[in-house]
Amino acid sequence: MKKRSLIALTLATLALSLWLGVAVAQQTAPAPAAAPAAEAVKAVEAAKPDANATAAVAAGPKKKLSLEEAIAIAPRGTEKGMIDETKPAGFLGIPGAPTVNPILAFCWAVWVGWIFSTVGAFGGVMAGVGHMSVFGFGAYAGALKKTAPDLGRVITDSIKASNQFLVGTSAAISSFNYLKMGRLVLPLAISLGLGSILGAWGAQELSAGKLDFKSYQGYFGLFVLVLGCYLFYETTPGAQAKKKTAKEAAKAFEDSVKKQKCGESMEGCDIGLKIKKFTLSTCEFTFYGVPFKFNPLLPFVGGVVISAAAAFLGVGGGFLLVPFLTSVTQLPMYLAAGTSALAVLVGMITSIITLMAKGTPIEWSLIGLELVGITLGSIVGPMTSKYLSDKLMKRIFIALSLYIGIGYLLAGFVGYKIPGV
């Protein structure tokens, strides 16, 4: 524990130095000298898109435009939905696009890393909330739907990739930590991961460059809302009665933690995760003496479907994998978190590579800062999760799912915004 605390403290110190340095640099950077009026006019005129080029792009075959091409044909002006060249460059270097406070970006990334590594899910959803609502990228992309739809779609893909960078990093750290703690069912994670490769690749091949932000936001909300409703059902007596195995394993783990806190000896006890059998048709293991059994083909198919939906939404997929694991394979949350993390990592790598191969731009300075926060949050999460009950983690999950799902569904499909979304 001392070694982990030292690592966490070191990373926190490095992160603090990093964002303070960025903040100071932004405050002390000299403002660009004002150009003479005549030169400024010439610069603006030169930056305006060429009419012939615009017509050629519009008349040519429909394809995903690069960031530079999308900016070139976007209208200029100071009104909403236009590129305002009187303002400094913001997200992706677009004049007038939102800029992000580095302290806010870091703190939000810590929160994303903590919640993902704690419950094995919802990190991508929280990363999406940050990029879309907290940082303002969503509102900016949404305003471009009618005036510059190509640029709006490029920004939407960038938001999706940014979400997945954060979740992928958290998933990598969480997978390693949970594996060391004996709370990752490796055969199950491999089955899910193999399916995730196929699903994530297929989804990005079909959707990259074709989704405007409002539609993306609406579908994002719909999926999260459905998840929240399903998780709420999971807490009902009828659903709980079907989960005796998961309850037994969760109680055995909690009792073990309590005994270790009291200094009791655990000798002779069936402690931890033990793989008994793994073939193409059967996987058997025990967790603190409670037996589990599943067919590896089932999580493979689940991985294909879930990762496809997650890649389409630009999230990790843990928010679907965790209920899948706790319901279909009867895993307790203590095992579902770590097992889903490894499957998410595989899906994220596949999805990010596919998006970047299609020319999706990345705001590397923002991503770099967020990855430091994600790392810190992901280290702390597994250390604290064992002190939170299975029921409490699920209730947190449900509350966030319902609120965010309703908020984005209304904003994307109806145009009505609720506070905080």
Coordinates of C-alpha atoms in Angstrom, one line a residue:
M1 CA 0.0 0.0 0.0
K2 CA 2.9 2.4 0.8
K3 CA 4.4 1.8 -2.6
R4 CA 1.1 2.5 -4.4
S5 CA 0.5 5.7 -2.3
L6 CA 4.0 6.9 -3.2
I7 CA 3.2 6.3 -6.9
A8 CA -0.1 8.1 -6.6
L9 CA 1.6 11.0 -4.8
T10 CA 4.3 11.3 -7.4
L11 CA 1.8 11.3 -10.3
A12 CA -0.3 13.9 -8.5
T13 CA 2.8 16.2 -8.0
L14 CA 3.7 15.8 -11.7
A15 CA 0.2 16.5 -12.7
L16 CA 0.0 19.6 -10.4
S17 CA 3.2 21.0 -11.9
L18 CA 1.9 20.3 -15.4
W19 CA -1.4 22.1 -15.3
L20 CA -0.1 24.9 -13.2
G21 CA 2.6 25.4 -15.8
V22 CA 0.0 25.4 -18.6
A23 CA -2.2 27.8 -16.6
V24 CA 0.7 30.2 -16.0
A25 CA 1.8 30.0 -19.6
Q26 CA -1.7 30.9 -20.8
Q27 CA -1.9 33.9 -18.5
T28 CA 1.6 35.2 -19.3
A29 CA 1.7 34.5 -23.0
P30 CA 2.1 37.8 -24.9
A31 CA -0.9 38.8 -27.0
P32 CA -0.3 38.9 -30.8
A33 CA 0.4 42.4 -32.1
A34 CA -2.6 44.0 -33.8
A35 CA -2.2 44.2 -37.5
P36 CA -3.0 47.4 -39.4
A37 CA -6.6 47.6 -40.5
A38 CA -5.8 47.1 -44.2
E39 CA -3.6 44.1 -43.6
A40 CA -6.2 42.6 -41.3
V41 CA -8.8 42.9 -44.0
K42 CA -6.5 41.2 -46.5
A43 CA -5.8 38.4 -44.1
V44 CA -9.5 37.7 -43.5
E45 CA -10.2 37.9 -47.3
A46 CA -7.3 35.5 -48.0
A47 CA -8.6 33.0 -45.4
K48 CA -12.1 32.9 -46.9
P49 CA -13.0 29.8 -48.8
D50 CA -12.6 30.0 -52.6
A51 CA -16.1 29.8 -54.2
N52 CA -14.9 27.4 -57.0
A53 CA -13.2 25.1 -54.5
T54 CA -16.3 25.1 -52.3
A55 CA -18.5 24.2 -55.3
A56 CA -16.1 21.5 -56.4
V57 CA -16.2 19.9 -53.0
A58 CA -20.0 20.1 -52.9
A59 CA -20.4 18.7 -56.4
G60 CA -17.9 15.9 -56.0
P61 CA -18.5 12.5 -54.5
K62 CA -19.6 12.5 -50.9
K63 CA -16.7 11.5 -48.6
K64 CA -15.4 12.4 -45.2
L65 CA -13.5 15.7 -45.4
S66 CA -10.3 16.4 -43.5
L67 CA -10.3 19.1 -40.8
E68 CA -8.6 21.6 -43.2
E69 CA -11.1 20.9 -46.0
A70 CA -14.1 21.3 -43.7
I71 CA -12.7 24.6 -42.3
A72 CA -12.0 25.9 -45.8
I73 CA -15.7 25.6 -46.9
A74 CA -17.2 26.7 -43.6
P75 CA -18.8 30.2 -43.6
R76 CA -17.0 33.1 -41.9
G77 CA -18.7 35.6 -39.6
T78 CA -19.4 36.5 -36.0
E79 CA -22.8 34.8 -35.9
K80 CA -23.5 31.4 -34.3
G81 CA -22.5 28.5 -36.5
M82 CA -19.8 30.4 -38.3
I83 CA -16.0 30.5 -38.0
D84 CA -15.2 33.7 -36.1
E85 CA -11.7 34.7 -37.2
T86 CA -11.7 37.7 -34.9
K87 CA -11.3 35.2 -32.0
P88 CA -8.3 33.1 -31.1
A89 CA -8.0 29.5 -32.1
G90 CA -9.7 27.0 -29.8
F91 CA -10.5 23.3 -30.0
L92 CA -8.6 21.6 -33.0
G93 CA -7.2 25.0 -33.9
I94 CA -10.5 26.4 -35.1
P95 CA -10.9 30.2 -34.7
G96 CA -13.6 30.9 -32.2
A97 CA -14.0 27.3 -31.0
P98 CA -14.2 26.7 -27.2
T99 CA -11.0 26.7 -25.2
V100 CA -10.6 24.6 -22.0
N101 CA -9.3 25.6 -18.6
P102 CA -6.4 23.1 -18.0
I103 CA -7.3 22.8 -14.3
L104 CA -10.9 21.9 -15.1
A105 CA -9.7 19.4 -17.8
F106 CA -7.3 17.7 -15.3
C107 CA -9.9 17.5 -12.5
W108 CA -12.6 16.1 -14.7
A109 CA -10.1 13.5 -16.1
V110 CA -9.4 12.4 -12.5
W111 CA -13.1 11.9 -11.9
V112 CA -13.4 9.9 -15.2
G113 CA -10.5 7.6 -14.2
W114 CA -11.9 7.1 -10.7
I115 CA -15.4 6.2 -11.7
F116 CA -14.3 3.9 -14.5
S117 CA -11.7 2.0 -12.4
T118 CA -14.2 1.8 -9.5
V119 CA -17.2 0.3 -11.3
G120 CA -15.5 -0.9 -14.5
A121 CA -17.8 1.3 -16.5
F122 CA -19.3 4.8 -17.1
G123 CA -15.9 6.3 -17.8
G124 CA -16.7 6.8 -21.5
V125 CA -20.0 8.3 -20.6
M126 CA -18.4 10.7 -18.1
A127 CA -15.6 11.6 -20.7
G128 CA -18.4 12.3 -23.2
V129 CA -20.2 14.6 -20.7
G130 CA -16.9 16.4 -20.1
H131 CA -16.1 17.0 -23.8
M132 CA -19.7 17.7 -24.9
S133 CA -21.1 19.7 -22.0
V134 CA -18.5 20.8 -19.5
F135 CA -15.9 21.9 -22.1
G136 CA -18.6 23.1 -24.6
F137 CA -17.4 21.2 -27.7
G138 CA -20.9 19.7 -28.1
A139 CA -22.7 23.0 -28.3
Y140 CA -20.2 24.3 -30.8
A141 CA -20.5 21.3 -33.0
G142 CA -24.3 21.3 -32.7
A143 CA -24.4 24.9 -33.9
L144 CA -22.6 23.9 -37.2
K145 CA -25.3 21.4 -38.2
K146 CA -26.9 23.7 -40.8
T147 CA -24.1 26.1 -41.6
A148 CA -21.1 23.8 -41.7
P149 CA -22.2 20.2 -41.4
D150 CA -18.9 18.7 -42.6
L151 CA -17.0 20.5 -39.9
G152 CA -19.6 19.5 -37.4
R153 CA -19.1 15.8 -38.3
V154 CA -15.3 16.1 -38.1
I155 CA -15.6 17.6 -34.6
T156 CA -18.1 14.9 -33.6
D157 CA -15.6 12.1 -34.6
S158 CA -12.9 14.0 -32.7
I159 CA -15.0 14.0 -29.6
K160 CA -15.6 10.3 -29.9
A161 CA -11.9 9.6 -30.3
S162 CA -11.0 11.9 -27.4
N163 CA -13.5 10.0 -25.1
Q164 CA -11.9 6.7 -26.1
F165 CA -8.3 7.8 -25.5
L166 CA -9.3 8.6 -21.9
V167 CA -11.2 5.3 -21.4
G168 CA -8.5 3.3 -23.1
T169 CA -5.9 4.6 -20.7
S170 CA -8.0 4.1 -17.6
A171 CA -8.9 0.6 -18.9
A172 CA -5.2 -0.3 -19.3
I173 CA -4.3 0.8 -15.8
S174 CA -7.4 -0.7 -14.2
S175 CA -6.8 -4.0 -16.0
F176 CA -3.3 -4.3 -14.6
N177 CA -4.4 -3.3 -11.1
Y178 CA -7.3 -5.7 -11.0
L179 CA -5.2 -8.5 -12.4
K180 CA -2.7 -8.1 -9.6
M181 CA -5.6 -8.1 -7.0
G182 CA -7.0 -11.3 -8.4
R183 CA -10.2 -9.7 -9.5
L184 CA -10.0 -10.2 -13.3
V185 CA -11.4 -13.3 -15.0
L186 CA -8.9 -13.5 -17.8
P187 CA -10.6 -16.2 -19.9
L188 CA -13.9 -14.3 -19.8
A189 CA -12.1 -11.0 -20.7
I190 CA -10.3 -12.6 -23.6
S191 CA -13.6 -13.9 -25.0
L192 CA -15.1 -10.4 -24.7
G193 CA -12.0 -8.8 -26.1
L194 CA -12.0 -10.9 -29.3
G195 CA -15.6 -10.0 -30.0
S196 CA -14.8 -6.3 -29.2
I197 CA -12.2 -6.2 -32.0
L198 CA -14.7 -7.2 -34.6
G199 CA -17.5 -5.0 -33.3
A200 CA -15.4 -1.8 -32.8
W201 CA -13.9 -2.1 -36.3
G202 CA -17.2 -2.6 -38.0
A203 CA -18.9 0.2 -36.2
Q204 CA -16.3 2.8 -37.0
E205 CA -16.0 1.7 -40.6
L206 CA -19.7 2.3 -41.1
S207 CA -20.2 5.5 -39.0
A208 CA -17.0 7.6 -39.2
G209 CA -17.7 11.0 -40.8
K210 CA -21.4 10.3 -41.2
L211 CA -22.9 11.4 -37.9
D212 CA -23.9 15.0 -37.0
F213 CA -23.5 16.0 -33.4
K214 CA -27.2 16.4 -32.6
S215 CA -27.9 12.9 -33.8
Y216 CA -24.9 11.6 -31.9
Q217 CA -26.0 13.3 -28.7
G218 CA -29.5 11.9 -29.0
Y219 CA -28.4 8.3 -29.6
F220 CA -25.8 8.7 -26.8
G221 CA -28.7 9.7 -24.4
L222 CA -31.0 6.9 -25.6
F223 CA -28.4 4.2 -25.0
V224 CA -27.5 5.6 -21.5
L225 CA -31.2 5.9 -20.6
V226 CA -32.0 2.4 -21.6
L227 CA -29.0 1.3 -19.5
G228 CA -30.3 3.2 -16.5
C229 CA -33.8 1.6 -16.8
Y230 CA -32.3 -1.8 -17.1
L231 CA -30.1 -1.3 -14.1
F232 CA -33.1 -0.1 -12.1
Y233 CA -34.9 -3.3 -13.1
E234 CA -31.9 -5.2 -11.8
T235 CA -32.5 -3.8 -8.3
T236 CA -36.1 -5.2 -8.1
P237 CA -36.8 -8.3 -6.0
G238 CA -37.7 -10.4 -9.1
A239 CA -34.3 -9.6 -10.8
Q240 CA -32.4 -10.0 -7.5
A241 CA -33.8 -13.5 -6.9
K242 CA -32.1 -14.7 -10.1
K243 CA -28.7 -13.6 -8.9
K244 CA -28.0 -15.9 -6.0
T245 CA -24.5 -16.9 -7.3
A246 CA -23.3 -13.3 -7.7
K247 CA -24.7 -12.4 -4.2
E248 CA -22.9 -15.3 -2.6
A249 CA -19.6 -14.3 -4.2
A250 CA -20.0 -10.7 -3.3
K251 CA -20.8 -11.6 0.3
A252 CA -17.8 -14.0 0.5
F253 CA -15.5 -11.2 -0.7
E254 CA -16.9 -8.6 1.7
D255 CA -16.6 -11.0 4.6
S256 CA -13.0 -11.7 3.7
V257 CA -12.2 -8.0 3.6
K258 CA -13.8 -7.5 7.0
K259 CA -11.8 -10.4 8.5
Q260 CA -8.5 -9.0 7.1
K261 CA -9.3 -5.6 8.6
C262 CA -9.8 -7.3 12.0
G263 CA -6.5 -9.1 11.6
E264 CA -8.0 -12.6 11.4
S265 CA -6.0 -15.4 9.8
M266 CA -7.3 -16.5 6.4
E267 CA -5.4 -19.8 6.3
G268 CA -7.3 -22.7 5.1
C269 CA -9.9 -20.5 3.4
D270 CA -10.7 -20.7 -0.4
I271 CA -9.4 -17.2 -1.1
G272 CA -9.4 -15.3 -4.4
L273 CA -10.1 -16.2 -8.0
K274 CA -9.2 -19.7 -9.2
I275 CA -9.6 -20.9 -12.8
K276 CA -10.6 -24.6 -12.8
K277 CA -11.2 -25.3 -16.5
F278 CA -11.0 -23.4 -19.8
T279 CA -11.8 -24.9 -23.2
L280 CA -13.6 -23.6 -26.3
S281 CA -16.9 -24.7 -24.9
T282 CA -16.5 -24.3 -21.2
C283 CA -14.9 -22.1 -18.6
E284 CA -15.2 -22.9 -14.9
F285 CA -13.7 -20.9 -12.0
T286 CA -14.4 -20.1 -8.3
F287 CA -14.3 -16.8 -6.5
Y288 CA -13.9 -17.1 -2.7
G289 CA -15.2 -20.6 -3.0
V290 CA -18.3 -19.8 -5.0
P291 CA -18.4 -21.7 -8.4
F292 CA -19.0 -20.1 -11.8
K293 CA -19.4 -21.6 -15.2
F294 CA -20.1 -20.2 -18.7
N295 CA -19.7 -20.9 -22.4
P296 CA -16.9 -18.6 -24.0
L297 CA -19.0 -18.2 -27.1
L298 CA -21.6 -16.2 -25.3
P299 CA -19.3 -13.4 -24.1
F300 CA -17.7 -13.4 -27.6
V301 CA -21.0 -12.6 -29.2
G302 CA -21.8 -10.1 -26.5
G303 CA -18.4 -8.4 -27.1
V304 CA -19.2 -8.0 -30.8
V305 CA -22.6 -6.3 -30.1
I306 CA -21.6 -4.2 -27.1
S307 CA -18.3 -2.9 -28.6
A308 CA -20.1 -2.0 -31.9
A309 CA -22.6 0.1 -29.9
A310 CA -19.9 1.6 -27.8
A311 CA -17.7 2.5 -30.8
F312 CA -20.7 4.1 -32.5
L313 CA -21.3 6.2 -29.4
G314 CA -17.6 7.0 -28.8
V315 CA -17.6 5.5 -25.3
G316 CA -15.8 2.5 -23.7
G317 CA -18.6 0.0 -23.5
G318 CA -18.2 -0.8 -19.8
F319 CA -21.6 0.7 -19.2
L320 CA -23.0 -2.2 -21.2
L321 CA -20.4 -4.8 -20.4
V322 CA -20.9 -4.6 -16.6
P323 CA -24.6 -5.3 -16.7
F324 CA -23.9 -8.0 -19.2
L325 CA -21.4 -9.7 -16.9
T326 CA -23.5 -9.3 -13.8
S327 CA -26.7 -10.6 -15.5
V328 CA -25.7 -13.2 -18.1
T329 CA -22.6 -14.6 -16.4
Q330 CA -23.8 -13.8 -12.8
L331 CA -20.5 -12.1 -11.8
P332 CA -20.5 -9.9 -8.7
M333 CA -19.5 -6.2 -9.3
Y334 CA -16.1 -6.9 -7.8
L335 CA -15.2 -9.2 -10.7
A336 CA -17.2 -7.4 -13.4
A337 CA -15.2 -4.2 -13.0
G338 CA -11.8 -5.7 -13.7
T339 CA -13.0 -8.1 -16.4
S340 CA -14.9 -5.5 -18.4
A341 CA -11.8 -3.2 -18.2
L342 CA -9.6 -5.5 -20.3
A343 CA -12.4 -6.0 -22.8
V344 CA -12.9 -2.2 -23.0
L345 CA -9.1 -1.7 -23.6
V346 CA -9.2 -4.0 -26.6
G347 CA -12.2 -2.3 -28.1
M348 CA -10.7 1.2 -27.5
I349 CA -7.5 0.4 -29.3
T350 CA -9.4 -1.0 -32.3
S351 CA -11.8 2.0 -32.4
I352 CA -9.1 4.7 -32.1
I353 CA -6.9 3.1 -34.8
T354 CA -9.8 2.9 -37.1
L355 CA -10.9 6.5 -36.5
M356 CA -7.4 7.9 -36.9
A357 CA -6.8 5.9 -40.1
K358 CA -9.8 7.8 -41.5
G359 CA -8.2 11.1 -40.7
T360 CA -10.0 12.0 -37.5
P361 CA -8.1 15.0 -35.9
I362 CA -7.0 14.8 -32.2
E363 CA -6.3 17.7 -29.8
W364 CA -3.1 16.3 -28.5
S365 CA -2.4 19.0 -25.9
L366 CA -5.8 18.5 -24.2
I367 CA -5.5 14.7 -24.4
G368 CA -2.0 14.7 -22.9
L369 CA -3.2 16.7 -19.9
E370 CA -6.3 14.5 -19.4
L371 CA -4.3 11.3 -19.6
V372 CA -2.3 12.5 -16.5
G373 CA -5.6 13.0 -14.6
I374 CA -7.0 9.7 -15.9
T375 CA -3.8 7.9 -14.6
L376 CA -4.2 9.4 -11.1
G377 CA -7.9 8.6 -10.9
S378 CA -7.4 5.0 -12.2
I379 CA -4.7 4.3 -9.6
V380 CA -7.0 5.5 -6.7
G381 CA -10.2 3.8 -8.0
P382 CA -9.2 0.1 -7.3
M383 CA -7.9 1.1 -3.9
T384 CA -11.2 2.6 -2.8
S385 CA -13.7 0.3 -4.6
K386 CA -13.4 -2.5 -2.0
Y387 CA -14.7 -0.1 0.7
L388 CA -17.9 0.6 -1.3
S389 CA -20.7 -1.9 -1.2
D390 CA -22.0 -3.6 -4.4
K391 CA -25.4 -2.1 -3.8
L392 CA -24.0 1.5 -3.4
M393 CA -22.0 1.3 -6.6
K394 CA -25.0 0.1 -8.6
R395 CA -27.2 2.9 -7.2
I396 CA -24.6 5.5 -8.2
F397 CA -24.6 3.9 -11.6
I398 CA -28.4 4.1 -12.0
A399 CA -28.7 7.7 -10.9
L400 CA -26.1 8.9 -13.3
S401 CA -27.5 6.8 -16.2
L402 CA -31.0 8.1 -15.8
Y403 CA -30.1 11.8 -15.5
I404 CA -27.5 11.8 -18.3
G405 CA -29.6 9.6 -20.6
I406 CA -32.7 11.8 -20.3
G407 CA -30.7 15.0 -20.6
Y408 CA -28.9 14.0 -23.9
L409 CA -32.0 12.4 -25.3
L410 CA -33.9 15.6 -24.9
A411 CA -31.1 17.8 -26.1
G412 CA -30.3 15.7 -29.2
F413 CA -33.7 14.8 -30.5
V414 CA -36.0 17.6 -29.0
G415 CA -33.6 20.5 -28.5
Y416 CA -34.5 20.9 -24.8
K417 CA -31.6 21.2 -22.3
I418 CA -31.7 20.3 -18.6
P419 CA -29.2 21.7 -16.1
G420 CA -25.7 20.1 -16.2
V421 CA -26.1 18.3 -19.5

